XYZ file of C-alpha atoms in Angstrom:
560
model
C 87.456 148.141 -22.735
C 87.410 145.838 -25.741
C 86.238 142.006 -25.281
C 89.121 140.683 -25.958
C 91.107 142.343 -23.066
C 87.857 141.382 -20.720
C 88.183 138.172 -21.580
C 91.934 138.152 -20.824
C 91.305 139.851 -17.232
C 88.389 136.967 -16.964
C 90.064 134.208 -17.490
C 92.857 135.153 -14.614
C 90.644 132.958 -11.846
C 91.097 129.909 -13.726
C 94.417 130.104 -14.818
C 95.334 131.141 -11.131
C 93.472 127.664 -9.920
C 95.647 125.426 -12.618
C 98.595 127.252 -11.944
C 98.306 126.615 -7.975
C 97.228 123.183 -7.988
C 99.027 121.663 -10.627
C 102.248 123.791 -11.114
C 102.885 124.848 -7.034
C 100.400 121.739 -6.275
C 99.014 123.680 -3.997
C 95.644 121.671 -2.115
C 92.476 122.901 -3.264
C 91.389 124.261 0.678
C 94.252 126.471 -0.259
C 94.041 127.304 -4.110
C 90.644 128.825 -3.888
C 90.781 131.047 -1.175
C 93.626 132.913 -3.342
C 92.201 132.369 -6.415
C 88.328 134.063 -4.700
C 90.249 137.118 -3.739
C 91.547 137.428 -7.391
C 88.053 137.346 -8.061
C 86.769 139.441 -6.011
C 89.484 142.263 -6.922
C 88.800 142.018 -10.773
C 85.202 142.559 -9.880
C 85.598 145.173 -8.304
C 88.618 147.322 -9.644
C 88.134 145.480 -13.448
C 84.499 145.498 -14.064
C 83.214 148.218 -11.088
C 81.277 145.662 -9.706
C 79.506 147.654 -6.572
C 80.724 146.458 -2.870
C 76.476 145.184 -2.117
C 76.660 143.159 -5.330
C 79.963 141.135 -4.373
C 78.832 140.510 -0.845
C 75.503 138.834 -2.049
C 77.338 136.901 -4.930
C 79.262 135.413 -1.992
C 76.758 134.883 0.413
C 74.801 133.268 -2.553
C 77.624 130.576 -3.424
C 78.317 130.113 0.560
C 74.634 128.549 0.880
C 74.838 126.587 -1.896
C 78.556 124.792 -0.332
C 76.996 124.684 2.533
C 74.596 122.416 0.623
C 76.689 120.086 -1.229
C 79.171 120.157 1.769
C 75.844 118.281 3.816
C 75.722 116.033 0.820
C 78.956 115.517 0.801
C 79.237 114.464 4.750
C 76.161 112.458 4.661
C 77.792 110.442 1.974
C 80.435 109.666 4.083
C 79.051 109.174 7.519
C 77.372 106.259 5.412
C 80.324 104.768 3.937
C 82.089 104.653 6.791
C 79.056 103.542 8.842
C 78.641 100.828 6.230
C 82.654 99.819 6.350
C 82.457 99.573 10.276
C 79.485 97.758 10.536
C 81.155 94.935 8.173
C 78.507 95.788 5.077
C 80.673 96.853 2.542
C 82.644 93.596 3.367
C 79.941 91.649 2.439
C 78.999 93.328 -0.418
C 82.834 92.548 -1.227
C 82.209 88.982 -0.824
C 79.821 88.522 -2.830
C 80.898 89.621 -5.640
C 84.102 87.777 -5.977
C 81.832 84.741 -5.916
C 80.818 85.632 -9.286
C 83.716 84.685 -11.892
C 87.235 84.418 -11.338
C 87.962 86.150 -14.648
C 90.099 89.719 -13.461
C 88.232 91.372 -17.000
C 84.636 90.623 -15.661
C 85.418 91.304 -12.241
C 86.611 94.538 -13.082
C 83.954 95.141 -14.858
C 81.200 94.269 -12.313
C 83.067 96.464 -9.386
C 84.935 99.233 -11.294
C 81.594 100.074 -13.773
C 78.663 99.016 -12.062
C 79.404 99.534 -8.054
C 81.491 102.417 -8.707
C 78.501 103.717 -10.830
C 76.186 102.529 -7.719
C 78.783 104.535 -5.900
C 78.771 107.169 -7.767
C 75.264 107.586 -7.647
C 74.742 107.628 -3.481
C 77.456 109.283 -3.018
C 80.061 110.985 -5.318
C 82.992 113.506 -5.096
C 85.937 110.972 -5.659
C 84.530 108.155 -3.275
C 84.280 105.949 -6.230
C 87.232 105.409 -7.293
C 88.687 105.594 -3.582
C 85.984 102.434 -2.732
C 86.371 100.586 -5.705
C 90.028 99.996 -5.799
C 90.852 99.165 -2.445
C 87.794 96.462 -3.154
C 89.931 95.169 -6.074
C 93.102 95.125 -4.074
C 91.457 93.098 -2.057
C 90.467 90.474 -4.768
C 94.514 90.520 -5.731
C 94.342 93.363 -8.373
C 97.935 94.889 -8.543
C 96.965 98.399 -6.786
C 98.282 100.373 -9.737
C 96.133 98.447 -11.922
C 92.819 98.967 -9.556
C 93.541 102.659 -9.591
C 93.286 102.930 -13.253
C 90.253 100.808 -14.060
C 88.249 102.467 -10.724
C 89.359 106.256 -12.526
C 88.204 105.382 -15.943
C 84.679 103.639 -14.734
C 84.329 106.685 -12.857
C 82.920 108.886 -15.539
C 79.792 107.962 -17.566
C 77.613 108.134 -13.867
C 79.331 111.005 -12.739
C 76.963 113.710 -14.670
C 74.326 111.876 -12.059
C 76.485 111.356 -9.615
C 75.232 111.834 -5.876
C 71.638 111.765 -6.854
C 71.998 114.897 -9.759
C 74.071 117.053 -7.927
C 76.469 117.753 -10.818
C 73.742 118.842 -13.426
C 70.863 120.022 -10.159
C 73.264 122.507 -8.003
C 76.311 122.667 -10.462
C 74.307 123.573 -13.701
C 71.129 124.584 -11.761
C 72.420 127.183 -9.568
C 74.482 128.978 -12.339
C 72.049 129.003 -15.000
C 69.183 130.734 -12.387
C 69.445 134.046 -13.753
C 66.575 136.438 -14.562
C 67.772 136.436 -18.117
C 67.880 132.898 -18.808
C 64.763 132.211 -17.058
C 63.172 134.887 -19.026
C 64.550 133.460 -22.293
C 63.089 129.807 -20.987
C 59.547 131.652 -20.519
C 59.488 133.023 -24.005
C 60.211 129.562 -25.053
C 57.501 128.221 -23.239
C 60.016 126.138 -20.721
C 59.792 126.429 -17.193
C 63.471 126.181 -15.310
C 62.809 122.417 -14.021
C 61.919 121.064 -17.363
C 65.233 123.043 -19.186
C 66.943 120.845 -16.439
C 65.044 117.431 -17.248
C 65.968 118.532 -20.675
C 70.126 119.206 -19.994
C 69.536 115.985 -17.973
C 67.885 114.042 -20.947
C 70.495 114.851 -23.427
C 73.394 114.530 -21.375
C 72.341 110.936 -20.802
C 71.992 110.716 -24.813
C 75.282 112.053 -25.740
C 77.009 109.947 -23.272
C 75.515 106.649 -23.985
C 77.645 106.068 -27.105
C 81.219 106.812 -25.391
C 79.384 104.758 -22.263
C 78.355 101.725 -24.072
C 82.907 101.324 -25.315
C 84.011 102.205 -22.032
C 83.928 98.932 -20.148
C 85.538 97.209 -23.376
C 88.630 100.179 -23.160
C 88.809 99.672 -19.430
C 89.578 95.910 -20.180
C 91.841 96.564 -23.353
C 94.083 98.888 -20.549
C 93.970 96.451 -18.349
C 95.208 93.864 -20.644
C 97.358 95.730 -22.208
C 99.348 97.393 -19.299
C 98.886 94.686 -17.099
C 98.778 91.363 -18.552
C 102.171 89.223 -19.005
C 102.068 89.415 -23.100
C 100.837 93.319 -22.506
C 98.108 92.393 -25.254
C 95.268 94.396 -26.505
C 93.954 91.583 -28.071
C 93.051 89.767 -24.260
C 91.175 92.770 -23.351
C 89.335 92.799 -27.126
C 88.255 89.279 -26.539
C 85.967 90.144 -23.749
C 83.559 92.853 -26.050
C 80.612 90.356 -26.092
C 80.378 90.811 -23.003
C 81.785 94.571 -22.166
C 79.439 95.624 -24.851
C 76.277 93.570 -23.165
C 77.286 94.717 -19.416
C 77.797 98.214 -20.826
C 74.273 98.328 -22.321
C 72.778 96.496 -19.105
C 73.807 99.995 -17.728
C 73.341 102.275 -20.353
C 69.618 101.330 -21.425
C 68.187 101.773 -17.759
C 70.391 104.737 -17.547
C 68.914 106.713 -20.432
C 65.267 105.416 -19.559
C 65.715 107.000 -15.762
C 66.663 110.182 -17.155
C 63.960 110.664 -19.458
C 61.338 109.848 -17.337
C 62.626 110.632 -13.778
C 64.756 113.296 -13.980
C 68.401 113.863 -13.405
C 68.540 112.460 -9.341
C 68.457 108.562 -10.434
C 70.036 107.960 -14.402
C 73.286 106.328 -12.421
C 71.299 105.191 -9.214
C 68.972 102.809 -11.043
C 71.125 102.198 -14.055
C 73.466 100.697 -11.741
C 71.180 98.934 -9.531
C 68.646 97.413 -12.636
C 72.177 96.788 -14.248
C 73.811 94.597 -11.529
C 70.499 92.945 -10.863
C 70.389 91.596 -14.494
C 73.868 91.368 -14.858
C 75.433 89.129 -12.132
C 72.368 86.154 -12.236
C 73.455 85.809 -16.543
C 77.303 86.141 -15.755
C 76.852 83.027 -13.132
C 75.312 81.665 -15.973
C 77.946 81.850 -18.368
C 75.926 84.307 -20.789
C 79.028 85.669 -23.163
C 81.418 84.538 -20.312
C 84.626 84.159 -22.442
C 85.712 80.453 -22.229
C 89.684 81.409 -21.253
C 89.574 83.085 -17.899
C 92.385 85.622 -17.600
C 94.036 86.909 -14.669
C 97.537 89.137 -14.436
C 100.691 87.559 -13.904
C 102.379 85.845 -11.315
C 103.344 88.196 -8.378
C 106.983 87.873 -8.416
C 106.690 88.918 -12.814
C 104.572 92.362 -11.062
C 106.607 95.760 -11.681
C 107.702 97.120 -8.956
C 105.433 100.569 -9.431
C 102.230 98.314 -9.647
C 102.081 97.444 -6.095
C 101.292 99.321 -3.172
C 102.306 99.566 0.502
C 98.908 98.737 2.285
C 97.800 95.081 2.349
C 93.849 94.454 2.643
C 93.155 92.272 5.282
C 89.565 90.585 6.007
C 86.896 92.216 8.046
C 86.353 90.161 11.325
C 82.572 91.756 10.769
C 81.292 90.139 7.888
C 80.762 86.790 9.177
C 77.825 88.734 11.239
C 76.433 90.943 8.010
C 74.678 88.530 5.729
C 74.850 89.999 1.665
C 71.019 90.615 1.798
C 70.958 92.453 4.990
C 74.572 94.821 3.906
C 72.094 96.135 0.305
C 69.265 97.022 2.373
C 70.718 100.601 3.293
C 71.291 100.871 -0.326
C 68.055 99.681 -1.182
C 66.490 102.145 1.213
C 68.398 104.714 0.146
C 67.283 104.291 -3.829
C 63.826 104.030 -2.571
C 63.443 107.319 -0.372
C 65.370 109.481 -3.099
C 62.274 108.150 -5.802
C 59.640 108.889 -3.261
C 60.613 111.914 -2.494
C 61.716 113.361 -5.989
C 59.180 112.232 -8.422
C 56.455 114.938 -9.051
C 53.329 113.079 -9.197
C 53.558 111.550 -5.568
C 52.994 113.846 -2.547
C 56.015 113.127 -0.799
C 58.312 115.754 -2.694
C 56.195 118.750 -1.487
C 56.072 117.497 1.947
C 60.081 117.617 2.280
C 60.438 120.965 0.178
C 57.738 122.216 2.549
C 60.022 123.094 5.007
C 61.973 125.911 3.946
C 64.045 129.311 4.570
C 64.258 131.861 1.917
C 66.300 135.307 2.332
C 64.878 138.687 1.375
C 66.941 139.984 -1.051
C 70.245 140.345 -0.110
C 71.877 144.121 0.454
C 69.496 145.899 -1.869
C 70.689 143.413 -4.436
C 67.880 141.060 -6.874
C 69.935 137.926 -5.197
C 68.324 135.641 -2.613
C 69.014 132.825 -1.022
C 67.062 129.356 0.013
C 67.502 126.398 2.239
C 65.315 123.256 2.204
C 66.790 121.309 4.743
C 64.698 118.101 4.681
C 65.496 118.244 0.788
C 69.050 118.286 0.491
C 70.086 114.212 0.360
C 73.107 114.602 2.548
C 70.387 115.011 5.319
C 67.789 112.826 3.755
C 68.341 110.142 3.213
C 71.811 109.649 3.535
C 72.427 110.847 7.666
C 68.629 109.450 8.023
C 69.991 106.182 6.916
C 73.742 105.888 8.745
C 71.612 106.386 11.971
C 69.209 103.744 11.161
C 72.220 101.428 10.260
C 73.493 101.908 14.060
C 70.626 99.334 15.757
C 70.163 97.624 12.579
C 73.878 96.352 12.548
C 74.019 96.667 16.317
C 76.841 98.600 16.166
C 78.522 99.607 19.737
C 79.833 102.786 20.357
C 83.233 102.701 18.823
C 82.501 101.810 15.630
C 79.816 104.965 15.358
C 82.193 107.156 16.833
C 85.224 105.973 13.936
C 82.895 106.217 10.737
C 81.352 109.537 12.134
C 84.721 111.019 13.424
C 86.246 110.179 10.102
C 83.432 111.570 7.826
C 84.354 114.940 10.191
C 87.757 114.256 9.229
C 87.514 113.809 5.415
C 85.502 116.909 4.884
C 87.550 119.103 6.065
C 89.609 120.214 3.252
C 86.497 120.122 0.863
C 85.147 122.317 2.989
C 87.183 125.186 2.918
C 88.112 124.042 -0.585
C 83.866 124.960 -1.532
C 83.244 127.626 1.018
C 85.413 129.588 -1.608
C 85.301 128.010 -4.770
C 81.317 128.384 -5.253
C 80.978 131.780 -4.145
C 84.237 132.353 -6.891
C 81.596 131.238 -9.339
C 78.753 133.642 -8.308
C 80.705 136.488 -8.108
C 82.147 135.707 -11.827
C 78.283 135.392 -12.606
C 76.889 138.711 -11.102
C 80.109 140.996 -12.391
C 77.861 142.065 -15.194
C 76.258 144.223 -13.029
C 78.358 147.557 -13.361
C 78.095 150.807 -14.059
C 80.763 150.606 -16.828
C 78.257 147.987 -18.718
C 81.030 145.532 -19.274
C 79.943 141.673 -19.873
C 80.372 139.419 -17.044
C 83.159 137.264 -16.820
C 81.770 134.005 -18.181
C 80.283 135.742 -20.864
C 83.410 137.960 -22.032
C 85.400 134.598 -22.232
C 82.413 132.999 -24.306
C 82.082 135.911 -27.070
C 86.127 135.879 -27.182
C 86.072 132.154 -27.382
C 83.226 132.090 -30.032
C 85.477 133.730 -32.473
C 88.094 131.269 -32.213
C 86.134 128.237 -32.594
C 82.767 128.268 -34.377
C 81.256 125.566 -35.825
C 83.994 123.022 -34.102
C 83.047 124.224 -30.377
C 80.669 121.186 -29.681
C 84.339 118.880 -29.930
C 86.176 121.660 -27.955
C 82.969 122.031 -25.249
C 83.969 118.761 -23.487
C 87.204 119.048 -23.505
C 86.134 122.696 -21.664
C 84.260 120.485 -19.142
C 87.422 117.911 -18.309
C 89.638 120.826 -17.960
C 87.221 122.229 -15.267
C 87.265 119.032 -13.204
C 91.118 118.272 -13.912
C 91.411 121.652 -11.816
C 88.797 121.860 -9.435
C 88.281 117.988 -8.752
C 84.583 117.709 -9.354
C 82.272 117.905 -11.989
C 80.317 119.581 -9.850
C 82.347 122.795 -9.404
C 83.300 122.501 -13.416
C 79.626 123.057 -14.144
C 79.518 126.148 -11.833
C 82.997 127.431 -13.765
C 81.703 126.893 -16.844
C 77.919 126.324 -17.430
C 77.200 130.000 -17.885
C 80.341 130.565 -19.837
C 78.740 127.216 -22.393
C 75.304 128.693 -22.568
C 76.716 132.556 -23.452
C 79.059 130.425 -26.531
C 75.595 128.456 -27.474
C 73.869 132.084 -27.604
C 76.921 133.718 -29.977
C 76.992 130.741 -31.902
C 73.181 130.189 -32.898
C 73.290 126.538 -31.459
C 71.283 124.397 -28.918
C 71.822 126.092 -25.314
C 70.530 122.267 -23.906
C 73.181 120.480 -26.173
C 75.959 122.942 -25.258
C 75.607 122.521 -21.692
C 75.067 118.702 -21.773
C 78.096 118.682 -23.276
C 80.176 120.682 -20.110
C 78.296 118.321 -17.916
C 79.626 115.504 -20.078
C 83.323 116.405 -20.167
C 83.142 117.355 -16.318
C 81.829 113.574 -16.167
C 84.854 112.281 -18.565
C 87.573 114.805 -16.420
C 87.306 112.839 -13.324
C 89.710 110.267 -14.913
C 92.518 112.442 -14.937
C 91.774 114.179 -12.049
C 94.196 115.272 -9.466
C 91.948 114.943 -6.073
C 90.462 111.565 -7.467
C 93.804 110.236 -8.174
C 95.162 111.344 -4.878
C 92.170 109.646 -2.931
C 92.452 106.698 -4.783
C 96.266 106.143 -4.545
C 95.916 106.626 -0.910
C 93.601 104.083 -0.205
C 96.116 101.595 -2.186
C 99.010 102.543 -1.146
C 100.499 104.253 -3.749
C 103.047 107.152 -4.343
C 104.775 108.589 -6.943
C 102.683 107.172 -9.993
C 100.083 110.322 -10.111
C 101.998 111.255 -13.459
C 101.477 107.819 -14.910
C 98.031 107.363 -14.385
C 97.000 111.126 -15.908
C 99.089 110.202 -18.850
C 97.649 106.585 -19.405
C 93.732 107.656 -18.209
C 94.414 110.436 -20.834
C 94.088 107.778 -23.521
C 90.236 106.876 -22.582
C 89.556 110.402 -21.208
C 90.308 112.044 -24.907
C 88.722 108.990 -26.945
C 85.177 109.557 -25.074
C 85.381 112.861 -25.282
C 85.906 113.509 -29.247
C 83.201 110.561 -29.593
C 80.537 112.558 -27.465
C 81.843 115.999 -28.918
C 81.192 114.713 -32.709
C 77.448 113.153 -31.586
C 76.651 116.740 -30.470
C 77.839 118.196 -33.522
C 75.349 115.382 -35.595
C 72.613 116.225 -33.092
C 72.912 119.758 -34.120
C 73.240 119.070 -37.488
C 70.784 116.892 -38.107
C 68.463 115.898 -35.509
C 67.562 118.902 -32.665
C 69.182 122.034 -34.652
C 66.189 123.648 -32.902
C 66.623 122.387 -29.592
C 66.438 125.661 -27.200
């Protein structure tokens, strides 16, 4: 069979998830099951794929849902835990405290505590915290929406301590092959990571340090009375400065840490030298600016739920609601950095398969290690006596972290093992390419030397249609690494890249948009937003395309 019609079969999966969910809007707990069995039946009737091989391949991705489905719950049990208790009220508090100015407080909660976000927890809760806390503050909700989607993308390759470029690049790049490749290249598979990691953090720092500044020009622009760009321009002092308060700490971490903390600490160091010089007035623009009178509002900018205060917070002093946080940041560095003894003590305990049905494929568990376990479900039960929370309010945050998870879920149990079983299809008797890699050499031939611009855009089209960055990388990492191998380019810089643009995607992306409308109030305006966030989605994403293409060109063309 040529390539060309492999590559056509291949790429059936993915069109079958962007036709469900965005033309028949079908949910994602019900797009993937359908989209798995497409999978499954190309493997086997397309490529001969034997019946042991797709078994394992599913089993496979099923362990590693199971794993960011933990992460995933943990990360909620402690949001809600943290709403309940009357922390995140707090927290609320005192940041309106810091300037009346709608630009810098935008700025402060959309960037930086949706980065924080971001960082502890991930998949969409962002964006679906952030602008609920800007309603609050008297944001029009359409208007929180938007800036909470477009701050939601520089962290997000780091988002939920590395899970995005650690389970969604990690686990699909683990073949024999490529770690065979890495060996000859003296590279062991951790430090490849620490490398994707390191120069995903590099080619997003130049879109990062403008997108505060273009979050405040669309704010301005859509939503000030004289609909000016030249309000939201006015601010770049200090856009630029809070950008880089991020940015800097955010390139540091990932160099030297690794790929769990670039957003965690950026965010943290960032607010903590941020907020002290904005009470200051450091590059505080003398005109404050705030949107117009309520009765001027359009009538698709406002939303039907009203925020009212938290009874709570007058018992949850500002200090005490960061310490979870603060815990939280500190267990994740003990226990991932490799020259303290606490990392081998939690990877310790662990469960590894033999190999699965007479197949190379195994599978491995280390419970203690995955963070939806520890720290994050370590630290919601802590929070209980610390907050002296009573019954009810356990039972709601808990209950609805249950709740919320179901329909990613079902929406993972399928969706990852769809991945694996694209991955392992190579091995047939009819020694056909696998499916990422069919698509790749058919893509290569198309592109060429422009592919580094085209690679993101690959990435934001994988979290457009799968809602998280996360499940892009497992669509498309292998399929990024085969193009880098036809091509004769940087493997590390083409895959930074897909992590990049699954970053940048999460502005347009349905599930986020969804979340975060709900939690304002909003219906009817998902349309709107894609088009409008499309605007700062496709700006970042030539900008970080065109520094890969100069990296290649002139700086790392023999980066593995």
């Amino acid at each position: 069979m040529s390539i060309e019609l492999l590559a056509l079969f291949a790429v059936i999966p993915i069109v079958a998830i962007f036709v469900l969910m965005v033309g028949f809007r079908w949910p994602a707990s019900k797009a993937m099951p359908f989209s798995f069995l497409i999978t499954v039946a190309l493997a086997f009737f397309v490529w001969g794929t034997p019946v042991n091989w797709i078994i394992a391949s599913s089993i496979e991705g099923a362990v590693v849902a199971i794993k960011i489905i933990l992460i995933v719950f943990g990360a909620l049990a402690l949001l809600f835990t943290l709403r309940e208790c009357g922390a995140l009220e707090a927290i609320k508090q005192g940041f309106v405290s810091i300037s009346p100015d709608r630009r810098i407080q935008a700025i402060i909660i959309a960037w930086f505590f949706g980065a924080f976000v971001e960082a502890s927890a991930g998949f969409g809760t962002p964006a679906a915290l952030a602008a609920p806390l800007l309603l609050s503050l008297g944001f029009p909700a359409l208007s929180a929406v938007m800036v909470a989607l477009i701050a939601n993308s520089t962290p997000v390759s780091f988002g939920c301590v590395g899970t995005p470029t650690l389970i969604g690049i990690g686990t699909s790049l683990n073949t024999p092959e490529i770690v065979e490749a890495l060996s000859r290249e003296g590279l062991t598979y951790t430090e490849f990571l620490h490398q994707i990691g390191i120069w995903t953090a590099v080619q997003h720092a130049i879109p990062g340090i403008l997108l505060p500044l273009i979050m405040i020009v669309m704010l301005t622009r859509f939503f000030g009375e004289k609909k000016s760009i030249k309000e939201g321009l006015a601010i770049w002092p200090y856009a630029i400065f809070a950008a880089l308060c991020f940015i800097i700490p955010y390139l540091l971490v990932a160099v030297l840490l690794g790929p769990e903390f670039p957003s965690l600490l950026g965010s943290l160091l960032g607010l903590s030298i941020l907020i002290p010089l904005t009470k200051a007035g450091f590059l505080v623009p003398r005109q404050t600016w705030d949107f117009p009178e309520k009765s001027k509002w359009e009538k698709n900018w406002m939303g039907s739920i009203a925020i009212k205060e938290d009874i709570n917070v007058a018992k949850t002093g500002l200090f005490k609601a960061w310490i979870p946080y603060v815990l939280i940041g500190l267990l994740l560095v003990l226990t991932r950095v490799q020259f303290l003894p606490f990392k081998s003590w939690v990877t310790s305990i662990k469960y590894a398969s033999p190999q699965l049905f007479d197949t190379t494929i195994v599978t491995e568990f280390d419970p203690l290690n995955v963070p939806g376990i520890m720290p994050f479900m370590l630290i919601a039960l802590i929070c209980i006596p610390m907050f002296r929370m009573n019954k009810k309010q356990v039972n709601v945050a808990w209950t609805e972290a249950l709740k919320r998870i179901k329909g990613p879920f079902l929406a993972l149990l399928f969706a990852v093992p769809l991945v694996r079983v694209m991955m392992h299809s190579g091995t047939n008797p009819n020694e056909y390419l696998s499916m990422p890699i069919a698509m790749a050499q058919s893509m290569v031939q198309v592109f060429n030397d422009a592919w580094p611009v085209i690679d993101t855009f690959v990435g934001t089209l994988g979290a457009f249609i799968s809602g998280s960055n996360t499940v892009s990388n497992m669509l498309f990492a292998l399929f990024q690494y085969s193009i880098a191998d036809n091509l004769g380019i940087s493997h590390i810089i083409a895959v930074s890249l897909q992590n990049i643009g699954g970053a940048l995607g999460n502005m347009i992306c349905v599930h986020n948009i969804i979340a975060a409308c709900a939690t304002v109030g909003l219906v009817g305006v998902e349309g709107l937003l894609i088009k409008r966030n499309l605007i700062p989605m496709s700006i970042a994403a030539v900008i970080a395309g065109i520094t890969g293409i100069i990296l290649l060109s002139f700086f790392v063309p023999e980066l593995f």
